[in-house]
Amino acid sequence: MTRRKRRVGTANAPARLGRIIPMLLLSLLIVALGVPAGLAVSPGFLGPARPPEPAAAGPWQQLPATLSDAGGSGSRANMKPLSADAPVPAAAAVAAQLDATLKTDGAGSFTGVVQDAATGEVLFDRAGDDVRAPASNIKLLTAAAALRTLGPDRRFSTKVVAGATPGTVVLTAGGDVLLGAGDSAPDAVLGHAGLGTLAQSTVRALQQAGVSGPISVLLDDSLFSGPALSPAWSPDDVAAGEIAPIFPLALNSARFDPGTTTGPRPQDAAMTAAEAFTARLVEAGGAAGLSVTPGVARATAAQKASKKTPDDGGGQAGQVLAAVESATVSQQVDLLMRTSDNYLTEVMGRMVAAASGKPANNEGAVAAVLQQIQELDVPSATLRAVDLAGLTLDNKVSARQLSALVRTITSGPDLRLRSALAGFPVAGLTGTLGSRYTDTSTAGGAGLVRAKTGTLNTVIALSGYVVDADGRLLVFSFIGNGLTPGAAGNRTALDRTASALAACGCR
């Protein structure tokens, strides 16, 4: 099956949008999350009080004027602040708007659901219960499951421990696949933990133990089990770098270079990272007079640290010599949502499985994620998942299920899920929506629509949330299947439809 390549990374938004806008929008949104629960509207989306001076729009809807229709039907001149008193749009009026925009360009069809976030009232329903291939919209499931199971503040530790054999250290994978090759970068997500820093800390620990070498490095990446590739993935996608064999240790989310987000990937990302660590250890050791043997091998069961092994002068076997910590799960979820990172999503699913007591393999990851979705009371009887990245047509999810999940994230009782809000790409500004919403038919949604994208050769999807012109929070999901490959009008149809919701004062 031929697929249109998913575009990973953030395209440059037009200069007129400014770089401060996404941070302003998201900061205001996060501030709103602190409002106590129990109010008429979800605590996460009660905005600040009306400012004392007249304002053209609520602060969450301050847009670059050049990207919106300031004088036509999309005018926001009369928009009101988000509040519990904002009127719920009339379903018939919403349907009239969306039926005019949600049309395919060629073959196939769109399904869709729009709900009022506070009440759950369905405002638009086009075959909303039909299960369809959702492409990368299925990543929403893993994002929610990771935040619930692991917690937003959890970090993954990459450790170096003393080996069972004198003169060996074991690089032990802990699930961080966003490692950097150099020094740790505390303000970054990708590269938050650096192998250079880990190597320097390891050398210091060995020096303090009086070890002079030679030291050899072993790799323990046994945290994950089973086949590293899902049988559902096309070899063509693997060859193209859409995905790669899954390991619990990798540099740059299994990319050769942090600045390159397309093309072939390392086929053994754990070994690639271990070799990079060993090279750094050789450098750091040489500068400190510690002999380190180049090269690395996978540790056998006998070579892994055993607490029964006596102290050999380099630390008792199993003793942690050095460690670096990843960015938080919340930050990693933000990244996987914003850039639609296939590799990171699959790794996060396996970490959910491990935390749930399930095998950390493809099947365990899918089962663990689906269990979490069921516990969120999202209607999931018909939901089927065979991978978590969304690279196969065998996944089946309905627009109603995705809309319900987005509503749970924005307005449900589990406040851990609010951490996913900032990861939804912002139309015209960030992530996979950064280069969209720039033409006259969709620009009215720029800065307002926040949605997860999904694209395969014959599939396109968009699920997210938006505050309408009256200040009402709406959640939505639109899924197109059986589409004409490469037909540009399908993406425009989704963007125009979401923009119509943003402009809606549908009475």
mmCIF file of C-alpha atoms in Angstrom, residues 67-434:
data_model
loop_
_atom_site.group_PDB
_atom_site.id
_atom_site.type_symbol
_atom_site.label_atom_id
_atom_site.label_comp_id
_atom_site.label_asym_id
_atom_site.label_seq_id
_atom_site.Cartn_x
_atom_site.Cartn_y
_atom_site.Cartn_z
ATOM 1 C CA LEU A 67 -5.202 36.148 8.791
ATOM 2 C CA SER A 68 -8.878 36.559 9.550
ATOM 3 C CA ASP A 69 -11.836 38.012 7.712
ATOM 4 C CA ALA A 70 -12.331 41.156 9.745
ATOM 5 C CA GLY A 71 -15.308 42.416 7.809
ATOM 6 C CA GLY A 72 -17.135 39.473 6.323
ATOM 7 C CA SER A 73 -19.059 36.501 7.654
ATOM 8 C CA GLY A 74 -16.031 35.446 9.685
ATOM 9 C CA SER A 75 -15.872 38.734 11.560
ATOM 10 C CA ARG A 76 -14.919 38.522 15.220
ATOM 11 C CA ALA A 77 -15.850 42.097 16.040
ATOM 12 C CA ASN A 78 -18.685 40.954 18.311
ATOM 13 C CA MET A 79 -17.051 37.929 19.927
ATOM 14 C CA LYS A 80 -17.669 37.488 23.641
ATOM 15 C CA PRO A 81 -15.381 36.124 26.357
ATOM 16 C CA LEU A 82 -15.496 32.400 27.121
ATOM 17 C CA SER A 83 -17.912 31.941 30.000
ATOM 18 C CA ALA A 84 -20.522 29.680 31.516
ATOM 19 C CA ASP A 85 -23.200 31.904 30.014
ATOM 20 C CA ALA A 86 -22.046 31.547 26.404
ATOM 21 C CA PRO A 87 -24.900 30.075 24.349
ATOM 22 C CA VAL A 88 -24.693 26.551 22.998
ATOM 23 C CA PRO A 89 -24.861 26.652 19.195
ATOM 24 C CA ALA A 90 -28.041 25.366 17.599
ATOM 25 C CA ALA A 91 -27.437 21.949 16.051
ATOM 26 C CA ALA A 92 -29.389 22.773 12.897
ATOM 27 C CA ALA A 93 -27.341 25.930 12.346
ATOM 28 C CA VAL A 94 -24.059 24.068 12.894
ATOM 29 C CA ALA A 95 -25.119 21.340 10.448
ATOM 30 C CA ALA A 96 -26.024 23.930 7.832
ATOM 31 C CA GLN A 97 -22.566 25.462 8.113
ATOM 32 C CA LEU A 98 -20.601 22.207 8.087
ATOM 33 C CA ASP A 99 -22.594 20.438 5.403
ATOM 34 C CA ALA A 100 -21.519 23.253 3.103
ATOM 35 C CA THR A 101 -17.809 22.790 3.828
ATOM 36 C CA LEU A 102 -17.257 19.107 4.655
ATOM 37 C CA LYS A 103 -17.144 17.793 1.105
ATOM 38 C CA THR A 104 -14.614 15.462 -0.480
ATOM 39 C CA ASP A 105 -12.411 16.332 -3.413
ATOM 40 C CA GLY A 106 -13.097 13.295 -5.550
ATOM 41 C CA ALA A 107 -13.753 9.833 -4.156
ATOM 42 C CA GLY A 108 -14.536 8.805 -0.594
ATOM 43 C CA SER A 109 -16.524 10.387 2.201
ATOM 44 C CA PHE A 110 -16.209 12.289 5.471
ATOM 45 C CA THR A 111 -17.728 11.411 8.806
ATOM 46 C CA GLY A 112 -17.811 13.846 11.674
ATOM 47 C CA VAL A 113 -19.016 14.742 15.152
ATOM 48 C CA VAL A 114 -19.094 18.090 16.931
ATOM 49 C CA GLN A 115 -19.980 18.349 20.627
ATOM 50 C CA ASP A 116 -20.396 21.077 23.171
ATOM 51 C CA ALA A 117 -17.498 20.414 25.549
ATOM 52 C CA ALA A 118 -19.319 21.395 28.742
ATOM 53 C CA THR A 119 -22.540 19.431 28.243
ATOM 54 C CA GLY A 120 -21.588 16.788 25.698
ATOM 55 C CA GLU A 121 -24.537 17.796 23.535
ATOM 56 C CA VAL A 122 -24.022 16.603 19.953
ATOM 57 C CA LEU A 123 -24.253 19.551 17.566
ATOM 58 C CA PHE A 124 -23.259 17.754 14.366
ATOM 59 C CA ASP A 125 -23.312 14.068 13.524
ATOM 60 C CA ARG A 126 -22.505 12.655 10.121
ATOM 61 C CA ALA A 127 -22.207 8.871 10.436
ATOM 62 C CA GLY A 128 -20.354 9.518 13.683
ATOM 63 C CA ASP A 129 -20.449 5.872 14.805
ATOM 64 C CA ASP A 130 -18.869 4.493 11.622
ATOM 65 C CA VAL A 131 -15.424 3.126 12.480
ATOM 66 C CA ARG A 132 -12.725 4.207 10.062
ATOM 67 C CA ALA A 133 -8.968 4.295 9.660
ATOM 68 C CA PRO A 134 -7.990 7.388 11.692
ATOM 69 C CA ALA A 135 -4.327 7.675 10.612
ATOM 70 C CA SER A 136 -2.368 9.639 13.229
ATOM 71 C CA ASN A 137 -5.495 10.712 15.086
ATOM 72 C CA ILE A 138 -5.081 7.413 16.913
ATOM 73 C CA LYS A 139 -2.092 8.982 18.699
ATOM 74 C CA LEU A 140 -4.629 10.755 20.902
ATOM 75 C CA LEU A 141 -5.271 7.413 22.611
ATOM 76 C CA THR A 142 -1.622 6.940 23.568
ATOM 77 C CA ALA A 143 -1.282 10.544 24.716
ATOM 78 C CA ALA A 144 -4.192 10.143 27.125
ATOM 79 C CA ALA A 145 -3.077 6.702 28.307
ATOM 80 C CA ALA A 146 0.475 7.887 29.006
ATOM 81 C CA LEU A 147 -0.677 10.839 31.082
ATOM 82 C CA ARG A 148 -3.000 8.624 33.126
ATOM 83 C CA THR A 149 -0.664 5.670 33.610
ATOM 84 C CA LEU A 150 2.741 7.282 33.854
ATOM 85 C CA GLY A 151 1.707 10.713 35.078
ATOM 86 C CA PRO A 152 2.600 14.098 33.559
ATOM 87 C CA ASP A 153 5.715 14.565 35.717
ATOM 88 C CA ARG A 154 7.296 11.128 35.204
ATOM 89 C CA ARG A 155 10.797 11.039 33.717
ATOM 90 C CA PHE A 156 12.684 8.113 32.192
ATOM 91 C CA SER A 157 16.163 7.369 33.471
ATOM 92 C CA THR A 158 19.079 6.166 31.350
ATOM 93 C CA LYS A 159 21.632 4.624 33.696
ATOM 94 C CA VAL A 160 25.151 3.286 33.718
ATOM 95 C CA VAL A 161 25.581 0.518 36.277
ATOM 96 C CA ALA A 162 28.552 -1.543 37.351
ATOM 97 C CA GLY A 163 28.580 -4.822 35.441
ATOM 98 C CA ALA A 164 28.785 -8.349 36.824
ATOM 99 C CA THR A 165 32.217 -8.771 35.254
ATOM 100 C CA PRO A 166 35.064 -6.610 36.602
ATOM 101 C CA GLY A 167 35.956 -3.852 34.162
ATOM 102 C CA THR A 168 32.492 -3.631 32.592
ATOM 103 C CA VAL A 169 29.780 -1.027 32.810
ATOM 104 C CA VAL A 170 26.264 -1.560 31.530
ATOM 105 C CA LEU A 171 24.361 1.168 29.699
ATOM 106 C CA THR A 172 20.807 0.440 30.807
ATOM 107 C CA ALA A 173 17.852 1.666 28.759
ATOM 108 C CA GLY A 174 14.935 3.203 30.624
ATOM 109 C CA GLY A 175 12.643 4.320 27.808
ATOM 110 C CA ASP A 176 14.233 7.635 26.824
ATOM 111 C CA VAL A 177 14.401 7.794 23.027
ATOM 112 C CA LEU A 178 14.932 11.555 22.924
ATOM 113 C CA LEU A 179 18.544 11.391 24.060
ATOM 114 C CA GLY A 180 21.054 13.871 22.704
ATOM 115 C CA ALA A 181 24.595 12.906 21.726
ATOM 116 C CA GLY A 182 26.231 15.766 23.631
ATOM 117 C CA ASP A 183 25.648 17.506 26.925
ATOM 118 C CA SER A 184 22.225 17.449 28.533
ATOM 119 C CA ALA A 185 20.037 20.413 27.552
ATOM 120 C CA PRO A 186 17.772 21.167 30.539
ATOM 121 C CA ASP A 187 15.533 23.541 28.592
ATOM 122 C CA ALA A 188 14.949 21.117 25.701
ATOM 123 C CA VAL A 189 12.698 18.101 25.229
ATOM 124 C CA LEU A 190 14.705 16.463 22.457
ATOM 125 C CA GLY A 191 18.161 16.194 23.992
ATOM 126 C CA HIS A 192 17.046 16.948 27.547
ATOM 127 C CA ALA A 193 19.278 14.065 28.614
ATOM 128 C CA GLY A 194 22.667 13.922 26.889
ATOM 129 C CA LEU A 195 25.003 10.991 26.438
ATOM 130 C CA GLY A 196 27.986 13.325 26.757
ATOM 131 C CA THR A 197 26.861 14.303 30.245
ATOM 132 C CA LEU A 198 26.231 10.650 31.100
ATOM 133 C CA ALA A 199 29.741 9.705 29.953
ATOM 134 C CA GLN A 200 31.367 12.472 31.991
ATOM 135 C CA SER A 201 29.432 11.450 35.111
ATOM 136 C CA THR A 202 30.406 7.827 34.565
ATOM 137 C CA VAL A 203 34.102 8.706 34.355
ATOM 138 C CA ARG A 204 33.899 10.727 37.555
ATOM 139 C CA ALA A 205 32.234 7.831 39.378
ATOM 140 C CA LEU A 206 34.880 5.386 38.162
ATOM 141 C CA GLN A 207 37.677 7.745 39.185
ATOM 142 C CA GLN A 208 36.199 8.118 42.644
ATOM 143 C CA ALA A 209 36.154 4.320 42.910
ATOM 144 C CA GLY A 210 39.837 4.205 42.006
ATOM 145 C CA VAL A 211 39.310 2.492 38.651
ATOM 146 C CA SER A 212 41.881 3.155 35.938
ATOM 147 C CA GLY A 213 40.669 0.704 33.308
ATOM 148 C CA PRO A 214 40.433 -0.801 30.912
ATOM 149 C CA ILE A 215 36.646 -0.376 30.920
ATOM 150 C CA SER A 216 34.324 -1.945 28.367
ATOM 151 C CA VAL A 217 30.690 -1.067 27.714
ATOM 152 C CA LEU A 218 27.740 -3.425 27.517
ATOM 153 C CA LEU A 219 24.181 -2.559 26.482
ATOM 154 C CA ASP A 220 21.060 -3.677 28.332
ATOM 155 C CA ASP A 221 17.979 -2.806 26.289
ATOM 156 C CA SER A 222 15.834 -5.638 27.606
ATOM 157 C CA LEU A 223 13.090 -3.326 28.900
ATOM 158 C CA PHE A 224 11.038 -4.043 25.761
ATOM 159 C CA SER A 225 10.207 -7.524 24.542
ATOM 160 C CA GLY A 226 8.904 -9.174 21.396
ATOM 161 C CA PRO A 227 9.456 -8.165 17.777
ATOM 162 C CA ALA A 228 10.777 -4.656 17.308
ATOM 163 C CA LEU A 229 8.540 -4.122 14.270
ATOM 164 C CA SER A 230 4.776 -4.501 14.186
ATOM 165 C CA PRO A 231 3.583 -6.969 11.529
ATOM 166 C CA ALA A 232 1.009 -4.338 10.569
ATOM 167 C CA TRP A 233 3.664 -1.968 9.253
ATOM 168 C CA SER A 234 4.483 -1.873 5.581
ATOM 169 C CA PRO A 235 8.155 -2.542 4.726
ATOM 170 C CA ASP A 236 7.891 0.495 2.474
ATOM 171 C CA ASP A 237 7.099 2.697 5.472
ATOM 172 C CA VAL A 238 10.052 1.254 7.368
ATOM 173 C CA ALA A 239 12.379 1.815 4.424
ATOM 174 C CA ALA A 240 11.122 5.384 4.024
ATOM 175 C CA GLY A 241 11.722 6.141 7.689
ATOM 176 C CA GLU A 242 8.103 6.587 8.720
ATOM 177 C CA ILE A 243 8.911 4.133 11.511
ATOM 178 C CA ALA A 244 11.810 1.923 12.607
ATOM 179 C CA PRO A 245 12.368 -1.048 14.925
ATOM 180 C CA ILE A 246 11.309 0.003 18.420
ATOM 181 C CA PHE A 247 13.869 0.059 21.235
ATOM 182 C CA PRO A 248 13.798 1.628 24.732
ATOM 183 C CA LEU A 249 16.907 3.696 23.997
ATOM 184 C CA ALA A 250 17.552 6.019 21.056
ATOM 185 C CA LEU A 251 19.054 9.282 19.948
ATOM 186 C CA ASN A 252 16.788 11.964 18.489
ATOM 187 C CA SER A 253 13.668 9.760 18.459
ATOM 188 C CA ALA A 254 15.563 7.252 16.326
ATOM 189 C CA ARG A 255 16.904 9.777 13.829
ATOM 190 C CA PHE A 256 20.505 10.088 12.714
ATOM 191 C CA ASP A 257 20.406 13.839 13.144
ATOM 192 C CA PRO A 258 18.103 15.945 15.358
ATOM 193 C CA GLY A 259 17.533 18.408 12.541
ATOM 194 C CA THR A 260 16.496 15.772 10.003
ATOM 195 C CA THR A 261 12.969 14.450 10.437
ATOM 196 C CA THR A 262 12.522 12.532 7.198
ATOM 197 C CA GLY A 263 14.324 9.719 5.430
ATOM 198 C CA PRO A 264 15.812 6.431 6.650
ATOM 199 C CA ARG A 265 16.311 5.808 10.356
ATOM 200 C CA PRO A 266 18.747 3.664 12.329
ATOM 201 C CA GLN A 267 17.548 0.072 12.247
ATOM 202 C CA ASP A 268 19.052 -0.622 15.670
ATOM 203 C CA ALA A 269 18.507 2.643 17.490
ATOM 204 C CA ALA A 270 19.616 1.262 20.862
ATOM 205 C CA MET A 271 22.960 0.067 19.536
ATOM 206 C CA THR A 272 23.447 3.342 17.658
ATOM 207 C CA ALA A 273 22.918 5.235 20.918
ATOM 208 C CA ALA A 274 25.184 2.842 22.841
ATOM 209 C CA GLU A 275 27.960 3.324 20.310
ATOM 210 C CA ALA A 276 27.583 7.087 20.632
ATOM 211 C CA PHE A 277 27.789 6.784 24.421
ATOM 212 C CA THR A 278 30.897 4.607 24.196
ATOM 213 C CA ALA A 279 32.586 7.118 21.916
ATOM 214 C CA ARG A 280 31.819 9.861 24.447
ATOM 215 C CA LEU A 281 33.117 7.657 27.262
ATOM 216 C CA VAL A 282 36.371 7.078 25.367
ATOM 217 C CA GLU A 283 36.768 10.850 24.966
ATOM 218 C CA ALA A 284 35.952 11.650 28.585
ATOM 219 C CA GLY A 285 38.061 8.765 29.857
ATOM 220 C CA GLY A 286 41.055 9.758 27.777
ATOM 221 C CA ALA A 287 40.937 13.300 29.119
ATOM 222 C CA ALA A 288 40.839 11.917 32.668
ATOM 223 C CA GLY A 289 43.469 9.220 32.229
ATOM 224 C CA LEU A 290 40.918 6.389 32.298
ATOM 225 C CA SER A 291 41.338 3.635 29.735
ATOM 226 C CA VAL A 292 38.118 2.751 27.874
ATOM 227 C CA THR A 293 37.869 0.070 25.212
ATOM 228 C CA PRO A 294 36.076 1.279 22.064
ATOM 229 C CA GLY A 295 33.051 -0.651 20.899
ATOM 230 C CA VAL A 296 29.993 -2.037 22.641
ATOM 231 C CA ALA A 297 28.171 -5.352 22.844
ATOM 232 C CA ARG A 298 24.764 -6.392 24.147
ATOM 233 C CA ALA A 299 24.938 -7.854 27.610
ATOM 234 C CA THR A 300 24.056 -11.472 28.075
ATOM 235 C CA ALA A 301 22.031 -12.548 31.093
ATOM 236 C CA ALA A 302 25.243 -13.610 32.824
ATOM 237 C CA GLN A 303 26.918 -10.263 32.135
ATOM 238 C CA LYS A 304 24.143 -8.146 33.570
ATOM 239 C CA ALA A 305 24.609 -6.824 37.040
ATOM 240 C CA SER A 306 24.035 -9.281 39.844
ATOM 241 C CA LYS A 307 23.657 -8.151 43.434
ATOM 242 C CA LYS A 308 25.506 -11.317 44.486
ATOM 243 C CA THR A 309 28.710 -10.214 42.797
ATOM 244 C CA PRO A 310 31.194 -8.778 45.305
ATOM 245 C CA ASP A 311 32.603 -5.281 45.035
ATOM 246 C CA ASP A 312 35.612 -5.403 42.708
ATOM 247 C CA GLY A 313 36.859 -1.958 43.563
ATOM 248 C CA GLY A 314 34.794 -0.323 40.833
ATOM 249 C CA GLY A 315 31.539 -0.458 42.734
ATOM 250 C CA GLN A 316 29.288 -3.372 43.605
ATOM 251 C CA ALA A 317 27.674 -4.937 40.574
ATOM 252 C CA GLY A 318 24.326 -3.327 39.960
ATOM 253 C CA GLN A 319 25.381 -0.080 41.606
ATOM 254 C CA VAL A 320 24.277 2.955 39.619
ATOM 255 C CA LEU A 321 27.366 4.896 38.581
ATOM 256 C CA ALA A 322 25.613 7.646 36.640
ATOM 257 C CA ALA A 323 22.191 8.542 35.270
ATOM 258 C CA VAL A 324 20.461 11.168 33.155
ATOM 259 C CA GLU A 325 16.760 11.960 33.214
ATOM 260 C CA SER A 326 14.470 12.574 30.251
ATOM 261 C CA ALA A 327 12.020 15.406 29.777
ATOM 262 C CA THR A 328 8.724 14.801 31.548
ATOM 263 C CA VAL A 329 6.008 12.611 30.092
ATOM 264 C CA SER A 330 3.916 15.745 29.697
ATOM 265 C CA GLN A 331 6.628 17.363 27.586
ATOM 266 C CA GLN A 332 7.098 14.217 25.533
ATOM 267 C CA VAL A 333 3.367 13.919 24.902
ATOM 268 C CA ASP A 334 3.407 17.538 23.784
ATOM 269 C CA LEU A 335 6.147 16.703 21.279
ATOM 270 C CA LEU A 336 4.535 13.549 19.912
ATOM 271 C CA MET A 337 1.227 15.363 19.435
ATOM 272 C CA ARG A 338 2.698 18.504 17.913
ATOM 273 C CA THR A 339 5.018 16.742 15.463
ATOM 274 C CA SER A 340 3.043 13.488 15.092
ATOM 275 C CA ASP A 341 6.128 11.484 16.056
ATOM 276 C CA ASN A 342 5.495 7.831 15.177
ATOM 277 C CA TYR A 343 8.510 6.403 16.983
ATOM 278 C CA LEU A 344 7.972 8.297 20.214
ATOM 279 C CA THR A 345 4.303 7.297 20.247
ATOM 280 C CA GLU A 346 5.098 3.594 19.945
ATOM 281 C CA VAL A 347 7.734 3.839 22.674
ATOM 282 C CA MET A 348 5.320 5.684 24.961
ATOM 283 C CA GLY A 349 2.778 2.924 24.405
ATOM 284 C CA ARG A 350 5.280 0.297 25.494
ATOM 285 C CA MET A 351 6.110 2.331 28.581
ATOM 286 C CA VAL A 352 2.386 2.403 29.391
ATOM 287 C CA ALA A 353 2.325 -1.384 29.011
ATOM 288 C CA ALA A 354 5.313 -1.842 31.314
ATOM 289 C CA ALA A 355 3.724 0.407 33.950
ATOM 290 C CA SER A 356 0.472 -1.560 33.641
ATOM 291 C CA GLY A 357 2.124 -4.914 34.216
ATOM 292 C CA LYS A 358 1.709 -5.967 30.604
ATOM 293 C CA PRO A 359 4.450 -7.131 28.215
ATOM 294 C CA ALA A 360 6.274 -4.123 26.783
ATOM 295 C CA ASN A 361 5.707 -5.157 23.195
ATOM 296 C CA ASN A 362 3.325 -4.168 20.416
ATOM 297 C CA GLU A 363 0.422 -6.279 21.633
ATOM 298 C CA GLY A 364 0.911 -5.293 25.260
ATOM 299 C CA ALA A 365 1.117 -1.625 24.349
ATOM 300 C CA VAL A 366 -2.103 -1.704 22.336
ATOM 301 C CA ALA A 367 -3.914 -3.608 25.098
ATOM 302 C CA ALA A 368 -2.684 -1.248 27.815
ATOM 303 C CA VAL A 369 -3.674 1.870 25.887
ATOM 304 C CA LEU A 370 -7.136 0.534 25.046
ATOM 305 C CA GLN A 371 -7.680 -0.404 28.677
ATOM 306 C CA GLN A 372 -6.981 3.174 29.701
ATOM 307 C CA ILE A 373 -9.413 4.499 27.098
ATOM 308 C CA GLN A 374 -12.112 2.171 28.390
ATOM 309 C CA GLU A 375 -11.499 3.382 31.944
ATOM 310 C CA LEU A 376 -12.073 6.937 30.715
ATOM 311 C CA ASP A 377 -15.613 5.868 29.733
ATOM 312 C CA VAL A 378 -14.987 6.684 26.094
ATOM 313 C CA PRO A 379 -17.352 4.428 24.099
ATOM 314 C CA SER A 380 -14.882 1.912 22.769
ATOM 315 C CA ALA A 381 -16.715 -1.340 22.043
ATOM 316 C CA THR A 382 -16.136 -0.946 18.310
ATOM 317 C CA LEU A 383 -12.664 0.575 18.546
ATOM 318 C CA ARG A 384 -9.871 -1.531 17.079
ATOM 319 C CA ALA A 385 -6.159 -0.766 17.205
ATOM 320 C CA VAL A 386 -3.271 -2.794 15.837
ATOM 321 C CA ASP A 387 -0.624 -0.117 16.206
ATOM 322 C CA LEU A 388 -0.421 3.197 18.049
ATOM 323 C CA ALA A 389 1.243 5.430 15.466
ATOM 324 C CA GLY A 390 -1.588 5.100 12.956
ATOM 325 C CA LEU A 391 0.404 3.713 10.041
ATOM 326 C CA THR A 392 -2.107 1.067 9.043
ATOM 327 C CA LEU A 393 -5.619 1.029 7.627
ATOM 328 C CA ASP A 394 -6.419 -1.829 10.019
ATOM 329 C CA ASN A 395 -6.980 0.632 12.874
ATOM 330 C CA LYS A 396 -10.674 1.448 13.237
ATOM 331 C CA VAL A 397 -11.956 4.388 15.276
ATOM 332 C CA SER A 398 -15.130 6.450 14.952
ATOM 333 C CA ALA A 399 -15.433 10.218 14.916
ATOM 334 C CA ARG A 400 -17.658 9.944 17.994
ATOM 335 C CA GLN A 401 -14.953 8.060 19.905
ATOM 336 C CA LEU A 402 -12.306 10.631 19.037
ATOM 337 C CA SER A 403 -14.602 13.551 19.825
ATOM 338 C CA ALA A 404 -15.457 11.967 23.175
ATOM 339 C CA LEU A 405 -11.767 11.528 23.942
ATOM 340 C CA VAL A 406 -10.980 15.157 23.105
ATOM 341 C CA ARG A 407 -13.872 16.206 25.335
ATOM 342 C CA THR A 408 -12.446 14.068 28.140
ATOM 343 C CA ILE A 409 -9.067 15.767 27.695
ATOM 344 C CA THR A 410 -10.525 19.281 27.723
ATOM 345 C CA SER A 411 -13.344 18.883 30.205
ATOM 346 C CA GLY A 412 -13.244 15.519 31.963
ATOM 347 C CA PRO A 413 -12.603 14.957 35.667
ATOM 348 C CA ASP A 414 -9.066 13.578 35.264
ATOM 349 C CA LEU A 415 -6.964 16.732 35.415
ATOM 350 C CA ARG A 416 -3.828 14.857 34.375
ATOM 351 C CA LEU A 417 -5.191 14.886 30.839
ATOM 352 C CA ARG A 418 -5.097 18.683 30.696
ATOM 353 C CA SER A 419 -1.364 18.314 30.081
ATOM 354 C CA ALA A 420 -2.214 17.196 26.535
ATOM 355 C CA LEU A 421 -3.882 20.487 25.630
ATOM 356 C CA ALA A 422 -0.752 22.380 24.670
ATOM 357 C CA GLY A 423 0.335 19.565 22.367
ATOM 358 C CA PHE A 424 -2.563 19.998 19.960
ATOM 359 C CA PRO A 425 -1.103 21.854 16.959
ATOM 360 C CA VAL A 426 -2.404 25.421 16.610
ATOM 361 C CA ALA A 427 -3.763 26.321 13.189
ATOM 362 C CA GLY A 428 -1.311 28.404 11.178
ATOM 363 C CA LEU A 429 1.192 28.492 14.016
ATOM 364 C CA THR A 430 2.604 25.239 15.356
ATOM 365 C CA GLY A 431 3.418 21.648 14.528
ATOM 366 C CA THR A 432 1.658 19.810 11.746
ATOM 367 C CA LEU A 433 -0.802 22.698 11.351
ATOM 368 C CA GLY A 434 1.944 25.296 11.106
#
